[in-house]
Amino acid sequence: MYLGVLAGLTKTITLGVASLVLPQRHAAQVAKAAASIDVLSGGRLVLGVASGDRPEEYPAINRGFDDRGERFRESVEYIKRMMQGYGQINNSFGHVNGTLDLLPKPHKERFPMMITGGSQQSPNWGAEHLDGLITYPRSPKIQAHVVDSYRSRVNTFTKRSKPVMQPLYIDIDANDNSPVSPIHLGVRCGVNSLLDYLLVLRDSGVNHVALNLRFNRSPVEETLQKLSEMVLPHFHFDDFSHQTILNKEGMNG
């Protein structure tokens, strides 16, 4: 519902989900909901998908934790098949023999899906079957190695580049030049130091960074103003529509 509201209130921004835990949901419902948002937004959905890593959640919905990797693969397969007209599939999520269609269809050929972490899959499987990688924040040097390894695997399956994204918790100091210090899954620093940090991440091959203000101690509006004036203008945002993410690298920011 939240994405539906955003689809109606915005015109150009990408609408991302990070991330749907596929083994906890029926693949048909995921496919239908995601396609609906994609249509409403004019093809701006990027769907992050994951296998889930919290064992306590699975008994609450009567799902097995140990087989979540297999269910993740089957869900991805089901969703992809249902994006096609009268697709055929037979796995643990159900049997469709080509006489039943699922509507609506995505705005274009399909919406992109990004694998989150490993999702209980081999690195090669993720590089081959999904449209990009959502990975955990790391130091730029280590992240560069992760990106290079991922893209090397992608290149064995396709000539098309696939984007890499990461989250980053930030706590922006009142001193704009305060140096970077680590916090949980992120950094505490001044806005100028954040800019330098993001530029290094970009040079390491990261295409998109999702900034999270959960641990930010400064007033939110003040922080957003600084980010909009002192950080965002330094990055070039390409079109992040389906054609971009399916055929070439995504944003450089």
Short mmCIF file of N, CA and C in Angstrom, two decimals, residues 85-216:
data_model
loop_
_atom_site.label_atom_id
_atom_site.label_comp_id
_atom_site.label_asym_id
_atom_site.label_seq_id
_atom_site.Cartn_x
_atom_site.Cartn_y
_atom_site.Cartn_z
N GLY A 85 3.31 -14.32 -20.64
CA GLY A 85 1.91 -14.60 -20.92
C GLY A 85 1.61 -16.09 -20.80
N TYR A 86 0.67 -16.44 -19.96
CA TYR A 86 0.26 -17.83 -19.77
C TYR A 86 1.48 -18.73 -19.52
N GLY A 87 2.24 -18.35 -18.50
CA GLY A 87 3.43 -19.12 -18.17
C GLY A 87 3.11 -20.50 -17.62
N GLN A 88 4.11 -21.37 -17.67
CA GLN A 88 3.97 -22.73 -17.15
C GLN A 88 5.00 -22.95 -16.05
N ILE A 89 4.55 -23.55 -14.95
CA ILE A 89 5.44 -23.79 -13.81
C ILE A 89 4.88 -24.95 -12.99
N ASN A 90 5.77 -25.69 -12.39
CA ASN A 90 5.35 -26.78 -11.50
C ASN A 90 6.41 -26.93 -10.41
N ASN A 91 6.15 -26.31 -9.26
CA ASN A 91 7.05 -26.47 -8.12
C ASN A 91 6.24 -26.36 -6.83
N SER A 92 6.91 -26.18 -5.71
CA SER A 92 6.20 -26.21 -4.42
C SER A 92 5.22 -25.06 -4.25
N PHE A 93 5.32 -24.02 -5.08
CA PHE A 93 4.38 -22.90 -4.99
C PHE A 93 3.10 -23.16 -5.79
N GLY A 94 3.13 -24.15 -6.67
CA GLY A 94 1.92 -24.46 -7.41
C GLY A 94 2.20 -24.97 -8.81
N HIS A 95 1.14 -25.35 -9.48
CA HIS A 95 1.23 -25.89 -10.84
C HIS A 95 0.34 -25.05 -11.75
N VAL A 96 0.94 -24.49 -12.78
CA VAL A 96 0.21 -23.73 -13.79
C VAL A 96 0.58 -24.32 -15.14
N ASN A 97 -0.41 -24.73 -15.92
CA ASN A 97 -0.14 -25.49 -17.15
C ASN A 97 -0.22 -24.66 -18.42
N GLY A 98 -0.28 -23.33 -18.28
CA GLY A 98 -0.31 -22.48 -19.47
C GLY A 98 -1.70 -22.06 -19.89
N THR A 99 -2.72 -22.48 -19.16
CA THR A 99 -4.09 -22.08 -19.50
C THR A 99 -4.61 -20.97 -18.59
N LEU A 100 -3.81 -20.59 -17.60
CA LEU A 100 -4.20 -19.56 -16.64
C LEU A 100 -3.15 -18.45 -16.66
N ASP A 101 -3.60 -17.22 -16.72
CA ASP A 101 -2.68 -16.09 -16.75
C ASP A 101 -2.79 -15.29 -15.46
N LEU A 102 -1.70 -14.64 -15.09
CA LEU A 102 -1.67 -13.79 -13.90
C LEU A 102 -1.58 -12.34 -14.34
N LEU A 103 -2.51 -11.52 -13.87
CA LEU A 103 -2.57 -10.11 -14.24
C LEU A 103 -2.51 -9.24 -12.99
N PRO A 104 -1.98 -7.98 -13.15
CA PRO A 104 -1.47 -7.40 -14.38
C PRO A 104 -0.06 -7.88 -14.71
N LYS A 105 0.36 -7.59 -15.94
CA LYS A 105 1.74 -7.83 -16.32
C LYS A 105 2.57 -6.58 -16.00
N PRO A 106 3.88 -6.72 -15.85
CA PRO A 106 4.72 -5.54 -15.60
C PRO A 106 4.56 -4.50 -16.70
N HIS A 107 4.99 -3.29 -16.40
CA HIS A 107 4.86 -2.17 -17.34
C HIS A 107 5.56 -2.47 -18.66
N LYS A 108 6.73 -3.06 -18.58
CA LYS A 108 7.44 -3.48 -19.78
C LYS A 108 7.61 -4.99 -19.74
N GLU A 109 8.72 -5.47 -20.23
CA GLU A 109 8.93 -6.92 -20.31
C GLU A 109 8.87 -7.57 -18.94
N ARG A 110 9.52 -6.97 -17.95
CA ARG A 110 9.53 -7.49 -16.59
C ARG A 110 10.10 -6.43 -15.68
N PHE A 111 9.93 -6.62 -14.38
CA PHE A 111 10.58 -5.72 -13.43
C PHE A 111 11.86 -6.41 -12.94
N PRO A 112 12.90 -5.62 -12.64
CA PRO A 112 14.16 -6.22 -12.20
C PRO A 112 14.09 -6.69 -10.76
N MET A 113 14.80 -7.78 -10.47
CA MET A 113 14.91 -8.30 -9.12
C MET A 113 16.38 -8.36 -8.72
N MET A 114 16.67 -7.87 -7.51
CA MET A 114 18.03 -7.82 -7.00
C MET A 114 18.18 -8.80 -5.85
N ILE A 115 19.20 -9.64 -5.90
CA ILE A 115 19.43 -10.58 -4.81
C ILE A 115 20.10 -9.87 -3.65
N THR A 116 19.65 -10.17 -2.44
CA THR A 116 20.20 -9.54 -1.23
C THR A 116 21.17 -10.51 -0.57
N GLY A 117 22.44 -10.10 -0.50
CA GLY A 117 23.45 -10.98 0.05
C GLY A 117 23.54 -12.25 -0.78
N GLY A 118 23.75 -13.38 -0.09
CA GLY A 118 23.80 -14.65 -0.80
C GLY A 118 22.45 -15.32 -0.92
N SER A 119 21.54 -15.02 0.02
CA SER A 119 20.19 -15.62 0.02
C SER A 119 20.23 -17.14 -0.11
N GLN A 120 21.21 -17.75 0.56
CA GLN A 120 21.35 -19.21 0.59
C GLN A 120 21.63 -19.81 -0.80
N GLN A 121 22.17 -19.01 -1.70
CA GLN A 121 22.47 -19.49 -3.05
C GLN A 121 23.97 -19.46 -3.29
N SER A 122 24.41 -20.18 -4.30
CA SER A 122 25.80 -20.08 -4.72
C SER A 122 26.02 -18.72 -5.37
N PRO A 123 27.23 -18.17 -5.28
CA PRO A 123 27.49 -16.88 -5.93
C PRO A 123 27.19 -16.90 -7.43
N ASN A 124 27.45 -18.01 -8.08
CA ASN A 124 27.18 -18.10 -9.51
C ASN A 124 25.68 -18.04 -9.81
N TRP A 125 24.88 -18.69 -8.97
CA TRP A 125 23.44 -18.68 -9.21
C TRP A 125 22.90 -17.25 -9.13
N GLY A 126 23.30 -16.51 -8.11
CA GLY A 126 22.83 -15.14 -7.97
C GLY A 126 23.27 -14.26 -9.12
N ALA A 127 24.52 -14.46 -9.58
CA ALA A 127 25.03 -13.65 -10.68
C ALA A 127 24.30 -13.95 -11.99
N GLU A 128 23.85 -15.18 -12.15
CA GLU A 128 23.20 -15.58 -13.39
C GLU A 128 21.72 -15.22 -13.43
N HIS A 129 21.01 -15.44 -12.34
CA HIS A 129 19.54 -15.43 -12.39
C HIS A 129 18.88 -14.13 -11.93
N LEU A 130 19.60 -13.27 -11.20
CA LEU A 130 19.01 -12.01 -10.75
C LEU A 130 19.68 -10.84 -11.46
N ASP A 131 19.08 -9.66 -11.33
CA ASP A 131 19.48 -8.50 -12.13
C ASP A 131 20.47 -7.57 -11.44
N GLY A 132 20.92 -7.91 -10.26
CA GLY A 132 21.87 -7.08 -9.55
C GLY A 132 22.03 -7.58 -8.14
N LEU A 133 22.92 -6.94 -7.38
CA LEU A 133 23.26 -7.38 -6.03
C LEU A 133 23.03 -6.26 -5.03
N ILE A 134 22.32 -6.59 -3.94
CA ILE A 134 22.25 -5.72 -2.77
C ILE A 134 23.14 -6.35 -1.72
N THR A 135 24.18 -5.66 -1.32
CA THR A 135 25.15 -6.25 -0.40
C THR A 135 25.29 -5.39 0.85
N TYR A 136 25.94 -5.94 1.85
CA TYR A 136 26.10 -5.24 3.12
C TYR A 136 27.17 -4.16 3.02
N PRO A 137 27.10 -3.12 3.84
CA PRO A 137 28.15 -2.10 3.84
C PRO A 137 29.46 -2.66 4.39
N ARG A 138 30.55 -2.30 3.75
CA ARG A 138 31.89 -2.69 4.18
C ARG A 138 32.82 -1.51 3.92
N SER A 139 34.05 -1.62 4.35
CA SER A 139 35.02 -0.58 4.01
C SER A 139 35.16 -0.53 2.49
N PRO A 140 35.42 0.65 1.93
CA PRO A 140 35.51 0.76 0.47
C PRO A 140 36.50 -0.22 -0.16
N LYS A 141 37.61 -0.48 0.51
CA LYS A 141 38.61 -1.40 -0.04
C LYS A 141 38.05 -2.81 -0.15
N ILE A 142 37.41 -3.28 0.92
CA ILE A 142 36.82 -4.63 0.89
C ILE A 142 35.63 -4.67 -0.07
N GLN A 143 34.85 -3.59 -0.07
CA GLN A 143 33.68 -3.56 -0.97
C GLN A 143 34.11 -3.63 -2.43
N ALA A 144 35.22 -3.01 -2.76
CA ALA A 144 35.72 -3.07 -4.13
C ALA A 144 36.02 -4.50 -4.54
N HIS A 145 36.56 -5.28 -3.61
CA HIS A 145 36.84 -6.69 -3.89
C HIS A 145 35.54 -7.47 -4.10
N VAL A 146 34.53 -7.19 -3.26
CA VAL A 146 33.22 -7.86 -3.40
C VAL A 146 32.59 -7.53 -4.75
N VAL A 147 32.65 -6.26 -5.13
CA VAL A 147 32.07 -5.84 -6.41
C VAL A 147 32.80 -6.50 -7.58
N ASP A 148 34.13 -6.49 -7.53
CA ASP A 148 34.90 -7.09 -8.61
C ASP A 148 34.60 -8.58 -8.75
N SER A 149 34.48 -9.26 -7.62
CA SER A 149 34.19 -10.69 -7.64
C SER A 149 32.81 -10.95 -8.24
N TYR A 150 31.83 -10.13 -7.84
CA TYR A 150 30.47 -10.30 -8.37
C TYR A 150 30.45 -10.05 -9.88
N ARG A 151 31.07 -8.98 -10.32
CA ARG A 151 31.01 -8.64 -11.74
C ARG A 151 31.79 -9.66 -12.58
N SER A 152 32.83 -10.22 -12.01
CA SER A 152 33.55 -11.28 -12.72
C SER A 152 32.65 -12.48 -12.96
N ARG A 153 31.85 -12.82 -11.95
CA ARG A 153 30.90 -13.93 -12.11
C ARG A 153 29.81 -13.59 -13.12
N VAL A 154 29.32 -12.36 -13.05
CA VAL A 154 28.29 -11.93 -14.00
C VAL A 154 28.80 -12.07 -15.43
N ASN A 155 30.05 -11.71 -15.64
CA ASN A 155 30.62 -11.72 -16.99
C ASN A 155 30.71 -13.11 -17.59
N THR A 156 30.64 -14.14 -16.76
CA THR A 156 30.67 -15.50 -17.30
C THR A 156 29.31 -15.90 -17.88
N PHE A 157 28.28 -15.12 -17.56
CA PHE A 157 26.93 -15.46 -18.02
C PHE A 157 26.36 -14.47 -19.03
N THR A 158 26.81 -13.23 -19.00
CA THR A 158 26.21 -12.21 -19.86
C THR A 158 27.20 -11.08 -20.10
N LYS A 159 27.04 -10.39 -21.20
CA LYS A 159 27.84 -9.20 -21.50
C LYS A 159 27.25 -7.97 -20.81
N ARG A 160 26.04 -8.11 -20.31
CA ARG A 160 25.35 -6.98 -19.67
C ARG A 160 25.85 -6.77 -18.25
N SER A 161 26.20 -5.54 -17.91
CA SER A 161 26.62 -5.23 -16.56
C SER A 161 25.41 -5.19 -15.63
N LYS A 162 25.62 -5.58 -14.38
CA LYS A 162 24.55 -5.57 -13.39
C LYS A 162 24.96 -4.70 -12.21
N PRO A 163 24.05 -3.85 -11.71
CA PRO A 163 24.40 -2.90 -10.66
C PRO A 163 24.57 -3.55 -9.30
N VAL A 164 25.33 -2.87 -8.46
CA VAL A 164 25.55 -3.27 -7.06
C VAL A 164 25.06 -2.14 -6.17
N MET A 165 24.26 -2.48 -5.17
CA MET A 165 23.72 -1.50 -4.23
C MET A 165 24.11 -1.89 -2.81
N GLN A 166 24.08 -0.91 -1.91
CA GLN A 166 24.30 -1.19 -0.50
C GLN A 166 23.57 -0.15 0.35
N PRO A 167 23.18 -0.52 1.57
CA PRO A 167 22.66 0.48 2.52
C PRO A 167 23.82 1.12 3.27
N LEU A 168 23.55 2.21 3.94
CA LEU A 168 24.56 2.85 4.80
C LEU A 168 23.85 3.68 5.86
N TYR A 169 23.98 3.27 7.12
CA TYR A 169 23.49 4.09 8.22
C TYR A 169 24.42 5.28 8.38
N ILE A 170 23.85 6.46 8.57
CA ILE A 170 24.68 7.66 8.73
C ILE A 170 24.23 8.45 9.95
N ASP A 171 25.21 9.04 10.61
CA ASP A 171 24.98 9.97 11.72
C ASP A 171 25.79 11.21 11.39
N ILE A 172 25.12 12.26 10.91
CA ILE A 172 25.79 13.45 10.41
C ILE A 172 26.10 14.41 11.55
N ASP A 173 27.38 14.70 11.73
CA ASP A 173 27.84 15.59 12.79
C ASP A 173 27.58 17.05 12.41
N ALA A 174 27.43 17.89 13.43
CA ALA A 174 27.21 19.32 13.18
C ALA A 174 28.42 19.96 12.51
N ASN A 175 29.61 19.42 12.80
CA ASN A 175 30.83 19.88 12.14
C ASN A 175 30.92 19.23 10.77
N ASP A 176 30.80 20.02 9.72
CA ASP A 176 30.75 19.46 8.36
C ASP A 176 32.01 18.71 7.98
N ASN A 177 33.13 19.01 8.65
CA ASN A 177 34.40 18.37 8.30
C ASN A 177 34.81 17.28 9.29
N SER A 178 33.91 16.91 10.17
CA SER A 178 34.22 15.84 11.13
C SER A 178 34.58 14.56 10.37
N PRO A 179 35.68 13.89 10.75
CA PRO A 179 36.13 12.71 10.00
C PRO A 179 35.20 11.51 10.18
N VAL A 180 35.38 10.54 9.33
CA VAL A 180 34.57 9.33 9.35
C VAL A 180 34.98 8.42 10.50
N SER A 181 33.98 7.96 11.26
CA SER A 181 34.21 6.93 12.28
C SER A 181 33.10 5.89 12.12
N PRO A 182 33.39 4.62 12.37
CA PRO A 182 32.40 3.57 12.11
C PRO A 182 31.30 3.51 13.16
N ILE A 183 30.09 3.21 12.72
CA ILE A 183 28.97 2.84 13.58
C ILE A 183 28.40 1.54 13.01
N HIS A 184 27.37 1.01 13.64
CA HIS A 184 26.78 -0.24 13.16
C HIS A 184 26.28 -0.09 11.72
N LEU A 185 26.91 -0.81 10.81
CA LEU A 185 26.52 -0.82 9.40
C LEU A 185 26.53 0.57 8.78
N GLY A 186 27.46 1.42 9.24
CA GLY A 186 27.50 2.75 8.68
C GLY A 186 28.62 3.60 9.22
N VAL A 187 28.43 4.93 9.13
CA VAL A 187 29.48 5.87 9.51
C VAL A 187 28.89 7.06 10.24
N ARG A 188 29.70 7.64 11.11
CA ARG A 188 29.40 8.92 11.75
C ARG A 188 30.45 9.90 11.24
N CYS A 189 30.00 11.05 10.72
CA CYS A 189 30.94 12.00 10.14
C CYS A 189 30.23 13.30 9.79
N GLY A 190 31.01 14.28 9.37
CA GLY A 190 30.45 15.50 8.82
C GLY A 190 30.03 15.28 7.37
N VAL A 191 29.23 16.20 6.86
CA VAL A 191 28.66 15.99 5.53
C VAL A 191 29.74 16.01 4.45
N ASN A 192 30.79 16.81 4.63
CA ASN A 192 31.87 16.83 3.64
C ASN A 192 32.63 15.51 3.62
N SER A 193 32.84 14.95 4.80
CA SER A 193 33.52 13.65 4.88
C SER A 193 32.64 12.55 4.30
N LEU A 194 31.32 12.67 4.48
CA LEU A 194 30.41 11.70 3.88
C LEU A 194 30.52 11.74 2.36
N LEU A 195 30.59 12.94 1.81
CA LEU A 195 30.74 13.08 0.36
C LEU A 195 32.00 12.36 -0.12
N ASP A 196 33.11 12.60 0.56
CA ASP A 196 34.36 11.94 0.18
C ASP A 196 34.22 10.42 0.26
N TYR A 197 33.55 9.95 1.30
CA TYR A 197 33.36 8.51 1.50
C TYR A 197 32.53 7.91 0.37
N LEU A 198 31.46 8.61 -0.01
CA LEU A 198 30.59 8.11 -1.07
C LEU A 198 31.30 8.12 -2.43
N LEU A 199 32.15 9.11 -2.65
CA LEU A 199 32.91 9.15 -3.90
C LEU A 199 33.86 7.97 -4.00
N VAL A 200 34.46 7.60 -2.87
CA VAL A 200 35.34 6.42 -2.86
C VAL A 200 34.53 5.16 -3.13
N LEU A 201 33.34 5.05 -2.52
CA LEU A 201 32.49 3.90 -2.79
C LEU A 201 32.11 3.83 -4.26
N ARG A 202 31.80 4.97 -4.84
CA ARG A 202 31.46 4.99 -6.27
C ARG A 202 32.64 4.48 -7.10
N ASP A 203 33.83 4.95 -6.76
CA ASP A 203 35.01 4.52 -7.51
C ASP A 203 35.31 3.04 -7.31
N SER A 204 34.81 2.47 -6.21
CA SER A 204 35.02 1.05 -5.96
C SER A 204 34.01 0.18 -6.72
N GLY A 205 33.05 0.82 -7.39
CA GLY A 205 32.12 0.08 -8.23
C GLY A 205 30.70 0.00 -7.72
N VAL A 206 30.41 0.63 -6.58
CA VAL A 206 29.04 0.63 -6.04
C VAL A 206 28.20 1.63 -6.83
N ASN A 207 27.04 1.19 -7.30
CA ASN A 207 26.19 2.04 -8.13
C ASN A 207 25.18 2.87 -7.35
N HIS A 208 24.73 2.35 -6.21
CA HIS A 208 23.69 3.05 -5.47
C HIS A 208 23.88 2.79 -3.98
N VAL A 209 23.77 3.84 -3.18
CA VAL A 209 23.86 3.74 -1.72
C VAL A 209 22.56 4.27 -1.12
N ALA A 210 21.89 3.44 -0.34
CA ALA A 210 20.66 3.84 0.35
C ALA A 210 21.03 4.37 1.73
N LEU A 211 20.93 5.67 1.92
CA LEU A 211 21.29 6.29 3.19
C LEU A 211 20.15 6.12 4.19
N ASN A 212 20.49 5.69 5.40
CA ASN A 212 19.50 5.42 6.44
C ASN A 212 19.79 6.32 7.64
N LEU A 213 18.79 7.08 8.08
CA LEU A 213 18.96 8.05 9.17
C LEU A 213 18.54 7.51 10.53
N ARG A 214 18.44 6.21 10.67
CA ARG A 214 17.96 5.64 11.93
C ARG A 214 18.80 6.08 13.12
N PHE A 215 20.11 6.14 12.97
CA PHE A 215 21.00 6.49 14.07
C PHE A 215 21.43 7.96 14.03
N ASN A 216 20.84 8.74 13.15
CA ASN A 216 21.23 10.14 13.02
C ASN A 216 20.71 10.96 14.20
#
